[in-house]
Coordinates of C-alpha atoms in Angstrom, one line a residue:
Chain A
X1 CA -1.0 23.8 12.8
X2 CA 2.1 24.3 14.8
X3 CA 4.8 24.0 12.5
X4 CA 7.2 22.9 15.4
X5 CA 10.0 21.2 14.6
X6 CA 10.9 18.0 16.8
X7 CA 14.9 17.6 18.1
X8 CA 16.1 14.7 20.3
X9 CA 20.1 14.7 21.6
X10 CA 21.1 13.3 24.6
X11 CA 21.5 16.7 27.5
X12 CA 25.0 16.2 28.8
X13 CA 27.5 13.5 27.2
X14 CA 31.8 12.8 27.7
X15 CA 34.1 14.6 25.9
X16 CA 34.4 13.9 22.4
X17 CA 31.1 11.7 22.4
X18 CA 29.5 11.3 18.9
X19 CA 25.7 11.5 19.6
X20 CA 22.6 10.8 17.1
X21 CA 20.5 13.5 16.7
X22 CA 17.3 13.1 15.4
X23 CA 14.9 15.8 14.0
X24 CA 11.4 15.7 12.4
X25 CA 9.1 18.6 11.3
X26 CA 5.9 18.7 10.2
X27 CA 5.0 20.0 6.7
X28 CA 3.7 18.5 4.2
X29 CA 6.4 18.4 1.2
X30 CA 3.8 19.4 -1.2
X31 CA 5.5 17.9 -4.5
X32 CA 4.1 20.1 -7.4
X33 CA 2.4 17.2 -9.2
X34 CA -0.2 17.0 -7.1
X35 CA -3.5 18.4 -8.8
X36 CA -6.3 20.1 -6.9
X37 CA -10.5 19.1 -7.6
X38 CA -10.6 21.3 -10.6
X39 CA -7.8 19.8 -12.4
X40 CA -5.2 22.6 -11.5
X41 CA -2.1 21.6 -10.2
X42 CA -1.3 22.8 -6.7
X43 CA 2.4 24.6 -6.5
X44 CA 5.3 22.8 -5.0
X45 CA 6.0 23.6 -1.4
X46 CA 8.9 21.8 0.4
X47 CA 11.7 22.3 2.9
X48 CA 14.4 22.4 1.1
X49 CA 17.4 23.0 3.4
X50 CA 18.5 21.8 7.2
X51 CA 21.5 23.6 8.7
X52 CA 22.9 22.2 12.4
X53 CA 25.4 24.2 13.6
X54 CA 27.5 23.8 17.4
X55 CA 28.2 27.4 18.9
X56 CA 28.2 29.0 15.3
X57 CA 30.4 26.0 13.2
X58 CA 28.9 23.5 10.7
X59 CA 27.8 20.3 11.8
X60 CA 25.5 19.0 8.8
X61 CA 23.8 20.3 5.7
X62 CA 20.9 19.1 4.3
X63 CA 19.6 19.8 0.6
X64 CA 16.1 17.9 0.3
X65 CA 13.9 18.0 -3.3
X66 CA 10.5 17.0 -3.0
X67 CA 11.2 12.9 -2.8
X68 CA 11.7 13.6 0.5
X69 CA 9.0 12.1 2.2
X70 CA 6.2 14.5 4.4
X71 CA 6.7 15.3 7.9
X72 CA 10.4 15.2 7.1
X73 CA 12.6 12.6 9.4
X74 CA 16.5 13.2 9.2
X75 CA 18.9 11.9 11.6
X76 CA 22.5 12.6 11.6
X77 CA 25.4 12.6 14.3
X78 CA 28.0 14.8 16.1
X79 CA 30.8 14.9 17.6
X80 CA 30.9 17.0 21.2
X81 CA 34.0 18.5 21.8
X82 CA 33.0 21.1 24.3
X83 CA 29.6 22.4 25.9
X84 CA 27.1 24.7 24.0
X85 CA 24.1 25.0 21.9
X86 CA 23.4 22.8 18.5
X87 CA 20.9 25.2 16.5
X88 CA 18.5 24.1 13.9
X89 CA 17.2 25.9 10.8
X90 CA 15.2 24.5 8.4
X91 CA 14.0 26.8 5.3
X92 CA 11.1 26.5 2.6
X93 CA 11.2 27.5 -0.5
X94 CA 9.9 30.5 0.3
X95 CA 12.7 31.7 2.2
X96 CA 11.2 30.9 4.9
X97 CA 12.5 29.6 8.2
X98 CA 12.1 27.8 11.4
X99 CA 14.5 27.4 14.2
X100 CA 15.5 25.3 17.3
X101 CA 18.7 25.2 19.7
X102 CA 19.4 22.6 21.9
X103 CA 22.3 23.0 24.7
X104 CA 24.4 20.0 25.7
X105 CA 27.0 19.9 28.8
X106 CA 29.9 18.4 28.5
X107 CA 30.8 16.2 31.6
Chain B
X1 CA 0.3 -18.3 -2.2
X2 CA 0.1 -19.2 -6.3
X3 CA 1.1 -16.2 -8.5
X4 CA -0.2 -17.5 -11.2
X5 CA -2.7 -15.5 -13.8
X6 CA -6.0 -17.8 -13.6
X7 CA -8.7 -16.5 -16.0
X8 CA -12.4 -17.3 -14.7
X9 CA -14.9 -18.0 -16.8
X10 CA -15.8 -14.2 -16.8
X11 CA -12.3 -13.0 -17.1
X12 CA -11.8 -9.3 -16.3
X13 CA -8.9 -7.4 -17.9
X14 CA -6.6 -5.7 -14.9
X15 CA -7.4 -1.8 -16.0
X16 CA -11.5 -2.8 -15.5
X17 CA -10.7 -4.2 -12.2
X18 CA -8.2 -1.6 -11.0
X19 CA -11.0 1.1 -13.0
X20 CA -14.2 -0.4 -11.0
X21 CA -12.4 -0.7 -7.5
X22 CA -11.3 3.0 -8.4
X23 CA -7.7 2.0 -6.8
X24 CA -5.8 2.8 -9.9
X25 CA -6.4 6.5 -9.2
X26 CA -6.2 6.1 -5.2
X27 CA -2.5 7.1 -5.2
X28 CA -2.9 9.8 -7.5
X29 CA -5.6 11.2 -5.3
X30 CA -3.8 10.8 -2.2
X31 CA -1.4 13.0 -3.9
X32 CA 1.7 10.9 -3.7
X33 CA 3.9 11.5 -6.2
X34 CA 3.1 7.9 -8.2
X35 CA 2.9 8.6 -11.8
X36 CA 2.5 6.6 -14.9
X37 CA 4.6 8.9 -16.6
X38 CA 7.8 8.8 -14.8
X39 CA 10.0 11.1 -15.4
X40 CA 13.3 10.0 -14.5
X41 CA 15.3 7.1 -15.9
X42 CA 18.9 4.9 -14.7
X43 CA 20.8 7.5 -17.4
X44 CA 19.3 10.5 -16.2
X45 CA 20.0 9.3 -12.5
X46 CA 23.7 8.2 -13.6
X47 CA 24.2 12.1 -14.9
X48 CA 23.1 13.4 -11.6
X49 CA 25.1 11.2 -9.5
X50 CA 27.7 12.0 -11.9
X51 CA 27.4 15.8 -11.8
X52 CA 26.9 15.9 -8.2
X53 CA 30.3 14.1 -7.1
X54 CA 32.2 15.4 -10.2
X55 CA 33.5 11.9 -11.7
X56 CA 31.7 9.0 -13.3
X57 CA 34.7 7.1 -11.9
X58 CA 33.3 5.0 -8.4
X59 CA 34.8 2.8 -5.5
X60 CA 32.3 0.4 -3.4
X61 CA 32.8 -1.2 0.2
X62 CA 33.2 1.7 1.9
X63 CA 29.2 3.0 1.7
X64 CA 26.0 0.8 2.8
X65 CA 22.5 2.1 1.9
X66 CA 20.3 0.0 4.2
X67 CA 16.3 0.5 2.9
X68 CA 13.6 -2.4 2.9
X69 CA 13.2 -4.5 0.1
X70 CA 9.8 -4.1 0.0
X71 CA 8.2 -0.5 0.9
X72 CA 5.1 -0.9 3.0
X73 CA 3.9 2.5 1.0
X74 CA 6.1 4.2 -1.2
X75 CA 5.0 8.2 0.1
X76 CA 7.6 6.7 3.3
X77 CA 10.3 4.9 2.7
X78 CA 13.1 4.9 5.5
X79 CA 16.6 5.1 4.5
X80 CA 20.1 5.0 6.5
X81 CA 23.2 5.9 4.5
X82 CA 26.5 4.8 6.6
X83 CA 29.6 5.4 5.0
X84 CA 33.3 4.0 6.6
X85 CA 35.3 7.0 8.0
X86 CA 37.4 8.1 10.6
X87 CA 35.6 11.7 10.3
X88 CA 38.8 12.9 11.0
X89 CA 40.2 17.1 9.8
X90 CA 42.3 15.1 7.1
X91 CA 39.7 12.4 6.1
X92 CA 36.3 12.5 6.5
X93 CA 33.3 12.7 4.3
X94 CA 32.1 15.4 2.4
X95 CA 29.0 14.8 1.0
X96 CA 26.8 12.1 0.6
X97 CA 24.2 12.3 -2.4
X98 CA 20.9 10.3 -3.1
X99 CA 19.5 9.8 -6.5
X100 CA 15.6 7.7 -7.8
X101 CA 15.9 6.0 -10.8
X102 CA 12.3 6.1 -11.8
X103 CA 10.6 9.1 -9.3
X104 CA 9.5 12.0 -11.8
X105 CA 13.2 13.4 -10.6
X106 CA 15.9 11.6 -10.4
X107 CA 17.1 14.0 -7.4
X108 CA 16.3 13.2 -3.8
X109 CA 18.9 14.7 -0.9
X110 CA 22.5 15.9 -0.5
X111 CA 24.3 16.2 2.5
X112 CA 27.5 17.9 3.5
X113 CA 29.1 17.1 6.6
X114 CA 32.3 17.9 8.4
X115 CA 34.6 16.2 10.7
X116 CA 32.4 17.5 13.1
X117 CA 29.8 15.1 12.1
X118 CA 31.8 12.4 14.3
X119 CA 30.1 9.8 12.3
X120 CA 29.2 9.6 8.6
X121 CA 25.7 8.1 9.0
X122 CA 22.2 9.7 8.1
X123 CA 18.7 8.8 7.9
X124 CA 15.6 10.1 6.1
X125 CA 12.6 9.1 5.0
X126 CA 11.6 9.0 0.9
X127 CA 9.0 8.8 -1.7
X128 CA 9.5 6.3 -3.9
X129 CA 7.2 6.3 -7.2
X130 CA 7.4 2.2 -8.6
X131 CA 9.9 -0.4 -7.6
X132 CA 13.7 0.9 -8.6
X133 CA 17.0 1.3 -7.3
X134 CA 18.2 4.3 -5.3
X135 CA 21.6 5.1 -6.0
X136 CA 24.1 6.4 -3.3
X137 CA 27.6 8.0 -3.6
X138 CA 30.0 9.4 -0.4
X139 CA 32.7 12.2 -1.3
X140 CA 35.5 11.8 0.6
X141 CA 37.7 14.6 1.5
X142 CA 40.4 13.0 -0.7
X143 CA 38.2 13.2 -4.1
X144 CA 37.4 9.5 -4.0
X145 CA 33.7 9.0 -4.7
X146 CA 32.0 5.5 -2.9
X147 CA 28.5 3.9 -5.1
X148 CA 26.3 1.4 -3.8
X149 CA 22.9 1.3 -5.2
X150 CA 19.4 -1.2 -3.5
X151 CA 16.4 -1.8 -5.4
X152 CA 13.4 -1.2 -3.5
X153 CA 10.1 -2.6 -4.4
X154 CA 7.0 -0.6 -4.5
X155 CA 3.4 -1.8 -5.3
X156 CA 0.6 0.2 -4.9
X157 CA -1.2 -1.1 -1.9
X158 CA -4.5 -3.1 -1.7
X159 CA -7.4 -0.5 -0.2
X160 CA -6.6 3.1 -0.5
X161 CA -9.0 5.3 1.2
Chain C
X1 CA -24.3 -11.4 -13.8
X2 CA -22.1 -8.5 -13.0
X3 CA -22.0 -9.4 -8.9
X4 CA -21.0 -12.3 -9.4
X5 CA -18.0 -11.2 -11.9
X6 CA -16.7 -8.7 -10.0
X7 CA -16.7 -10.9 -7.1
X8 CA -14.9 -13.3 -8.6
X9 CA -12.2 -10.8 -9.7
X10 CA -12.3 -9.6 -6.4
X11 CA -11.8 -12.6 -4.5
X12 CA -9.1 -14.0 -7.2
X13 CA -7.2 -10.9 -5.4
X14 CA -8.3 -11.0 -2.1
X15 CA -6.6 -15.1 -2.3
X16 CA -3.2 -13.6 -3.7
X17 CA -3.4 -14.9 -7.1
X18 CA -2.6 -11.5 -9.1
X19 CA -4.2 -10.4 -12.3
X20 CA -1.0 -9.3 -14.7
X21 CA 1.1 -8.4 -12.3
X22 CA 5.3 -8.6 -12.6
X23 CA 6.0 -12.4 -11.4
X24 CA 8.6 -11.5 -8.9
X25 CA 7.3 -8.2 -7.2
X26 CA 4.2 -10.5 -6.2
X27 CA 6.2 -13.8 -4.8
X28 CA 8.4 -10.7 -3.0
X29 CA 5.5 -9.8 -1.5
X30 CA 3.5 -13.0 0.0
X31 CA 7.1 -14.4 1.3
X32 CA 6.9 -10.8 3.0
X33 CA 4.0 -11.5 4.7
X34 CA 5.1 -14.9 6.0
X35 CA 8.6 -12.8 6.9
X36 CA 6.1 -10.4 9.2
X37 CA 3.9 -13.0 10.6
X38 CA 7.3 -14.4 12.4
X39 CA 8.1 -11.1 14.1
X40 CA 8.8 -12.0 18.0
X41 CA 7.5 -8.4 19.0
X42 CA 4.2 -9.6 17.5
X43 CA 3.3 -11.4 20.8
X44 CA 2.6 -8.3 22.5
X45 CA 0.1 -7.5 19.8
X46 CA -1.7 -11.0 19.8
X47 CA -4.6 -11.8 21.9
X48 CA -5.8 -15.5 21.2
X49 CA -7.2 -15.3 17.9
X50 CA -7.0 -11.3 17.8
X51 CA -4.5 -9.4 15.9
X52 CA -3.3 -6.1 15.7
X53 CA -3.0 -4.3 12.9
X54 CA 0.6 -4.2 13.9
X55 CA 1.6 -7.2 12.7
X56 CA 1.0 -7.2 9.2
X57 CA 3.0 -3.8 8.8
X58 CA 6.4 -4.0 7.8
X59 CA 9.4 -4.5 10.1
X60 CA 9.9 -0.6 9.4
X61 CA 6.5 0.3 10.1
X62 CA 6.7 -1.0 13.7
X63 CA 10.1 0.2 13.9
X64 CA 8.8 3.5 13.4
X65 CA 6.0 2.6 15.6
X66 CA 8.0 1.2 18.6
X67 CA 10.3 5.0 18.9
X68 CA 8.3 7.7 20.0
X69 CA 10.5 10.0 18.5
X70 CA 10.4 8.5 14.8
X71 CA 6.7 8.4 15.0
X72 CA 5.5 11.2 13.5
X73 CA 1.9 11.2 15.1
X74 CA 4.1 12.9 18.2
X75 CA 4.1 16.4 16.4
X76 CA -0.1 16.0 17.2
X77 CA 0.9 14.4 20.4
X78 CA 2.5 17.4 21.4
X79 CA 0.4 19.8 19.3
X80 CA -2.5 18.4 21.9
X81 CA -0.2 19.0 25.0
X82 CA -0.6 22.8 23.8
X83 CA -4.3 22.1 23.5
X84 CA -4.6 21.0 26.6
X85 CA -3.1 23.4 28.5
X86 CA -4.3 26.7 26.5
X87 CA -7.1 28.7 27.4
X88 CA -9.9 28.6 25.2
X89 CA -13.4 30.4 24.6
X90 CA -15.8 32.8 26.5
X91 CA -15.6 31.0 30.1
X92 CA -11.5 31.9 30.0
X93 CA -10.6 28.2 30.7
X94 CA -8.0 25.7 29.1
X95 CA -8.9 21.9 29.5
X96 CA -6.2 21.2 32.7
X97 CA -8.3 24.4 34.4
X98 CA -10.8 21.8 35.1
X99 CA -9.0 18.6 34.4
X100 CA -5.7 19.2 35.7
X101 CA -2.6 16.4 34.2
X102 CA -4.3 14.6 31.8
X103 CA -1.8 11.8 32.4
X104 CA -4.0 11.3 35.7
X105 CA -7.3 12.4 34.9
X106 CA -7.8 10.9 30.8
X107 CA -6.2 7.4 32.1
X108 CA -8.6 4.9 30.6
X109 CA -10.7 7.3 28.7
X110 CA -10.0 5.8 25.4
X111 CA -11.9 2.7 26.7
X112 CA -15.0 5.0 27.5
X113 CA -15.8 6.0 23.8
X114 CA -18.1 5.3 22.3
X115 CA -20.4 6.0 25.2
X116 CA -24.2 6.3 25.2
X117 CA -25.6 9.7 25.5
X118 CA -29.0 10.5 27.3
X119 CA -29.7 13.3 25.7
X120 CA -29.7 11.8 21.9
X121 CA -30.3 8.3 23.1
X122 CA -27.6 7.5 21.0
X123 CA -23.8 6.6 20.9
X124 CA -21.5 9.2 20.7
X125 CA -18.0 9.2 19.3
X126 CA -14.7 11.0 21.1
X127 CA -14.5 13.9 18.9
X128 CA -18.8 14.4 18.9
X129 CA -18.4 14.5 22.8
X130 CA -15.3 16.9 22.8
X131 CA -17.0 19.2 20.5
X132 CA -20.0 19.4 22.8
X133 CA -17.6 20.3 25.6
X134 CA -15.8 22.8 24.1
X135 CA -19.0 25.0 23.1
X136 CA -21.3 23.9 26.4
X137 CA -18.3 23.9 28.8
X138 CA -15.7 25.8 27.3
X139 CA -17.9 28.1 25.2
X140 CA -15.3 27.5 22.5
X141 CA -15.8 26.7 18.8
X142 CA -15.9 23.6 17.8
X143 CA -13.4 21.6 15.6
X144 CA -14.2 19.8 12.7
X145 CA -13.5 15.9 12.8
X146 CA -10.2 15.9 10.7
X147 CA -8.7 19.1 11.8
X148 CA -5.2 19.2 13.0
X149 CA -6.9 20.5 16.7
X150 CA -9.3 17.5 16.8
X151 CA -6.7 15.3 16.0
X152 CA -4.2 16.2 18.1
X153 CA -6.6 16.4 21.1
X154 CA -7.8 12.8 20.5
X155 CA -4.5 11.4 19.9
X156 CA -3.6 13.4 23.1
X157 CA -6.6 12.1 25.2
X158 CA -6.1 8.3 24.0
X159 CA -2.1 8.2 24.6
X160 CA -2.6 8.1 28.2
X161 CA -4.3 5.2 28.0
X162 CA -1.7 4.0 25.9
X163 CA -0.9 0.2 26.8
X164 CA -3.9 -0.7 28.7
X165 CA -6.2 -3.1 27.7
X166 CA -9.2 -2.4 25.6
X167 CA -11.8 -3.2 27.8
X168 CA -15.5 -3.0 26.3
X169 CA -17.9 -0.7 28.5
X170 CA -20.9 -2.8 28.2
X171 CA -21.7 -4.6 31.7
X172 CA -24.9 -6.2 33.1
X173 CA -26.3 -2.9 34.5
X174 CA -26.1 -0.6 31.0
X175 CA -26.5 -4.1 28.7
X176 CA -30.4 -3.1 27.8
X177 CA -29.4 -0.3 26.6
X178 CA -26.2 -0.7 24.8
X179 CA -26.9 -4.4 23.4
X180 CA -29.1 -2.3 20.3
X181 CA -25.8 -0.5 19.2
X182 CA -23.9 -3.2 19.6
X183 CA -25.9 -5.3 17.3
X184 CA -26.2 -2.5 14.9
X185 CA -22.7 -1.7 14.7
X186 CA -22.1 -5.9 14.0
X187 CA -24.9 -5.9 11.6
X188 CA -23.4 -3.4 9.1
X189 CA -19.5 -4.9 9.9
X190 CA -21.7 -8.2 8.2
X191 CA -23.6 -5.7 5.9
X192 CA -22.7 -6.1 2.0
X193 CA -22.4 -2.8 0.7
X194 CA -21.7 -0.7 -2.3
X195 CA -21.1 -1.7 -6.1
X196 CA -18.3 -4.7 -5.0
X197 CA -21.2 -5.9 -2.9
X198 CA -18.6 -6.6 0.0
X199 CA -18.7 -6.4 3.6
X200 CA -15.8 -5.5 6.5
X201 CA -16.5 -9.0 7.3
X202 CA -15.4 -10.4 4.0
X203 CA -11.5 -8.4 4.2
X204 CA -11.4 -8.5 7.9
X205 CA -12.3 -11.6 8.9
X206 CA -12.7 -14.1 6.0
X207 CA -9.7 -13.0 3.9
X208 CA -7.5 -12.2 6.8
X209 CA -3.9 -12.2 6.3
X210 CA -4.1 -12.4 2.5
X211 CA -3.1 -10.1 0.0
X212 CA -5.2 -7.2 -1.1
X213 CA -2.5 -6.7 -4.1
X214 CA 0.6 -5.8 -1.8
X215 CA -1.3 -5.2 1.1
X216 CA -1.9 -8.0 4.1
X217 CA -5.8 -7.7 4.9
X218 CA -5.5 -7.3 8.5
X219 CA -8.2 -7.9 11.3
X220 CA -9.6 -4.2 11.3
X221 CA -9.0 -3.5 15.0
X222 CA -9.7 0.2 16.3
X223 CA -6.9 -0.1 18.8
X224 CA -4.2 2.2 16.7
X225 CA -6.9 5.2 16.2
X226 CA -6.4 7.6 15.3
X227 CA -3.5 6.4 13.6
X228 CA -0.6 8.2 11.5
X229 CA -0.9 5.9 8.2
X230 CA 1.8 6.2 5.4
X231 CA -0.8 6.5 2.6
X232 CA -2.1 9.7 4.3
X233 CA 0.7 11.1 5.4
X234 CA -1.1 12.3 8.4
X235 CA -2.8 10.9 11.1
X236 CA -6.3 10.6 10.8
X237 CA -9.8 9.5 12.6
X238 CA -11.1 6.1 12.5
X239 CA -14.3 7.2 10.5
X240 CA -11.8 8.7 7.9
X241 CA -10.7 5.0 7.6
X242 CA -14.3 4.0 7.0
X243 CA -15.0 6.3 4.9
X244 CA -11.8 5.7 2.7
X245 CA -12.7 1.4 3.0
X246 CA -16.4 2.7 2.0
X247 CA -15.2 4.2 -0.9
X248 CA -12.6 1.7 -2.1
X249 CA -15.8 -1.0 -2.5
X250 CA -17.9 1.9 -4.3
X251 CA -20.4 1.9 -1.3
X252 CA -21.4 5.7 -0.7
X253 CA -19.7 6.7 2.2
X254 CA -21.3 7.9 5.7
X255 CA -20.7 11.1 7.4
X256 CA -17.8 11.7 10.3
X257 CA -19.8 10.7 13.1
X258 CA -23.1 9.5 11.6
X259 CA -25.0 7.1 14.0
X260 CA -23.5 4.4 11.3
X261 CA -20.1 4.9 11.9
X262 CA -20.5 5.7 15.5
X263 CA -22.1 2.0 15.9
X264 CA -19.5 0.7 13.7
X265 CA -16.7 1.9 16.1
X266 CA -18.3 1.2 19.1
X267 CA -18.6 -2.6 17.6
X268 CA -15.1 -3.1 16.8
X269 CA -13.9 -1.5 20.2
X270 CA -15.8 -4.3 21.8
X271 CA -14.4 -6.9 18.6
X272 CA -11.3 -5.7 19.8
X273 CA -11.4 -6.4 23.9
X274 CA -7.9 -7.4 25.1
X275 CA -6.0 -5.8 22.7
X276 CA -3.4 -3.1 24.2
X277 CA -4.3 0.3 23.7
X278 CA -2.0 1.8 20.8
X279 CA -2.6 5.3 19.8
X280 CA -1.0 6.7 18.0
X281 CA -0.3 3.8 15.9
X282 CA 1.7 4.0 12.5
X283 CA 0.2 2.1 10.0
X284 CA 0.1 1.5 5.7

């Protein structure tokens, strides 16, 4: 299953526009309580972090713990100063990690 | 629709009918994170909140958590968190924390932003174990911490599978 | 006698009137489903007296519904985009070798299936025909029903026929033949099954719009499938759905494209004629 990650942001937007930028990723935030058919429980598996960054800076940090909900949805917004590239990494606790840029123009 | 309890003549306790129809153990199967034995409670939730944005000391007005007041299934439960800032260098939002008063853990999701955020409003989606309150708290770049809290209510739905 | 009991229990539910529940989470809840009923974007999803499953979901639900990009069945969607376009098997071809865009080419083809096959005299389902394409055409292996290939190609395949009507395939010339499915398919919808002794018909037509506990019983129309539904997390195949119902009533379920289930499906597609086409749909 392609663990793709899915980003929408508007392409090119005015100067100092804040834009919504919505992201979703499949995975399926396996909580650790689950149990599996022979009564053994099935190890925790979640993203646990969401890093947006504009040409290098911070935008938004997220920190999620397993009551976030499968196929995680998190929408946030930012403010565009200047053209470049948002990138996207989201990590899983075990270390592992899955990125996505994005480039907006600035009018 | 009556909500009254109406015994038949063959009255069936609630744990046979929930046992026969199997639908007590549907969301356990489904693997949601629904649980008798709940972990969390309001104090443990309070101490998280508290420990998250360093004060037990909170303002309201300035945050809104908008969620529904009934979740259609607890495993998705949509969330927006929209707190009232300029996002500006000298005042902006710092972090905004979510915390479940009765999931197995009280925590849920922190986010830092910046003043590059533009606008201190975020969405996600959560699981949500049996009707409670999810708690919300902004920290603002001046220390002040912002509370609101919503109950939400949960029931476990009518035909698994 | 013990029927009769559970029966009783059963339809004490299935009429709203709760069995020890908390007062107020149960009033909350059938106000709720008057609140959903009002929705003015259910008119797009109401057909005279046919319903779509969309409008007994929460506001939410359809909200999530209604934006392609919240929807989480669009991962599959574009999951079967990739499909679509990669090669696959011994004769070195990808589905758009032959088929090209399947905007233009799978337009409508959600309205095909169930279809009758020659060679089994029988109907057969979506994913039973692309399996037998991908190993006679493609000389591919095949997917199993619930896999994330076969879902994302049939959520793929239906979206472009996304917003069209569901038309029934039956017609004067193939009525002969199709009529015995047809009937079949009806006959087990009005079939009592299992140890609840219950039938689709008794949820999905009798007790419409009540409460199963805190869910609204809707009309059991196809039109959504395969459908991303909360409880799963995932989307999943319309025979998952029966098998899950099947299971919730103690009735032994039937296999992922059993002649059964294939009927089944092929009788609420026609149930469901008018309806808009809305896979993938986002659903409890």
């Amino acid at each position: 299953m392609a663990s793709k990650p899915r980003v929408k942001l508007p392409k090119s937007v005015n100067k100092g526009q804040v834009v919504q930028i919505k992201t979703l990723i499949p995975h399926k935030m396996e909580t650790g309580r689950r149990k599996n058919k022979k009564g053994g429980k099935i190890p925790r598996f979640i993203i646990n972090k969401v890093e947006a960054t504009f040409n290098g800076k911070p935008v938004v940090t997220a920190d999620f713990h397993p009551a976030v909900s499968a196929n995680p949805f998190f929408s946030f917004y930012a403010r565009v100063e200047e053209s470049g590239t948002f990138k996207f990494v989201w990590t899983d606790d075990k270390g592992g990690k899955v990125t996505t840029s994005k480039k907006v123009t600035v009018k | 629709m009556s909500n009254s309890i109406r015994k038949s003549e063959n009255t069936l306790e609630r744990r046979d009918v929930l046992k026969l129809l199997g639908l007590g153990t549907v969301a356990a199967a489904t693997g949601s994170i629904v649980s008798s034995d709940a972990l969390a409670t309001p104090d443990s939730a309070a101490k998280l909140i508290s420990k998250l944005s360093g004060t037990s000391s909170y303002k309201s007005g300035k945050i809104t958590l908008k969620m529904p007041e009934i979740a259609e299934n607890g495993a998705t439960v949509p969330l927006t968190v929209r707190v009232d800032s300029p996002m500006s260098a000298g005042n902006y939002v710092k972090s905004i924390h979510l915390a479940a008063e009765k999931n197995p853990n009280p925590e849920v999701a922190s986010f830092h932003l910046t003043p590059a955020s533009g606008k201190a409003e975020i969405s996600t989606r959560m699981r949500l174990g049996k009707t409670q309150n999810v708690i919300a708290v902004a920290v603002m770049s001046d220390g002040s911490v912002h509370r609101v809290s919503r109950l939400v209510k949960v029931t476990i739905g009518g035909c698994g599978g | 006698m013990i029927g009769r009991k559970i029966l009783s229990a059963v339809a004490i539910m299935g009429l709203g009137i709760t069995i020890g529940f908390t007062n107020n989470a149960s009033i909350a809840v059938a106000d709720e489903a008057e609140k959903r009923a009002k929705d003015p974007r259910n008119k797009h999803f109401i057909v005279g007296e046919i319903k779509s499953g969309y409008v007994y979901m929460t506001s939410q639900t359809r909200d999530m519904q209604d934006d392609d990009f919240a929807n989480p069945a669009f991962v599959w969607v574009d999951t079967g985009e990739e499909l679509w376009n990669k090669v696959n098997g011994t004769a070195g071809k990808s589905c758009a070798s032959c088929h090209k865009s399947a905007a233009k080419s799978m337009k409508g083809v959600a309205n095909t299936f169930p279809r009758y096959d020659p060679k089994t005299k029988r109907m057969i389902a979506m994913q039973a025909y692309v399996n037998r394409h991908l190993g006679e055409k493609m000389g591919a292996k095949k997917w199993k029903w619930e896999s994330e290939q076969m879902l994302a190609m049939t959520i793929y395949l239906k979206l472009q026929s996304r917003g069209m009507p569901v038309k029934s395939i039956i017609n004067d010339q193939n009525r002969a033949t199709l009529a015995p499915f047809l009937a079949k398919g009806k006959k087990f919808f009005e079939q009592r099954r299992g140890l609840l002794d219950m039938s689709c018909k008794h949820c999905h037509e009798d007790y419409v719009g009540n409460m199963a506990r805190s869910n609204v019983l809707s009309m059991g129309m196809p039109n959504g499938f395969p459908t991303y539904r909360l409880q799963w997390q995932k989307p999943g195949s319309i025979h998952r759905r029966f098998s899950g119902c099947n299971k919730s009533i103690r009735a032994k379920p039937y296999k992922r494209g059993s002649e059964e289930y294939t009927n089944l499906e092929f009788y609420l597609i026609h149930r469901s004629s008018g309806l808009k086409w809305e896979t993938p749909a986002v659903r409890n």
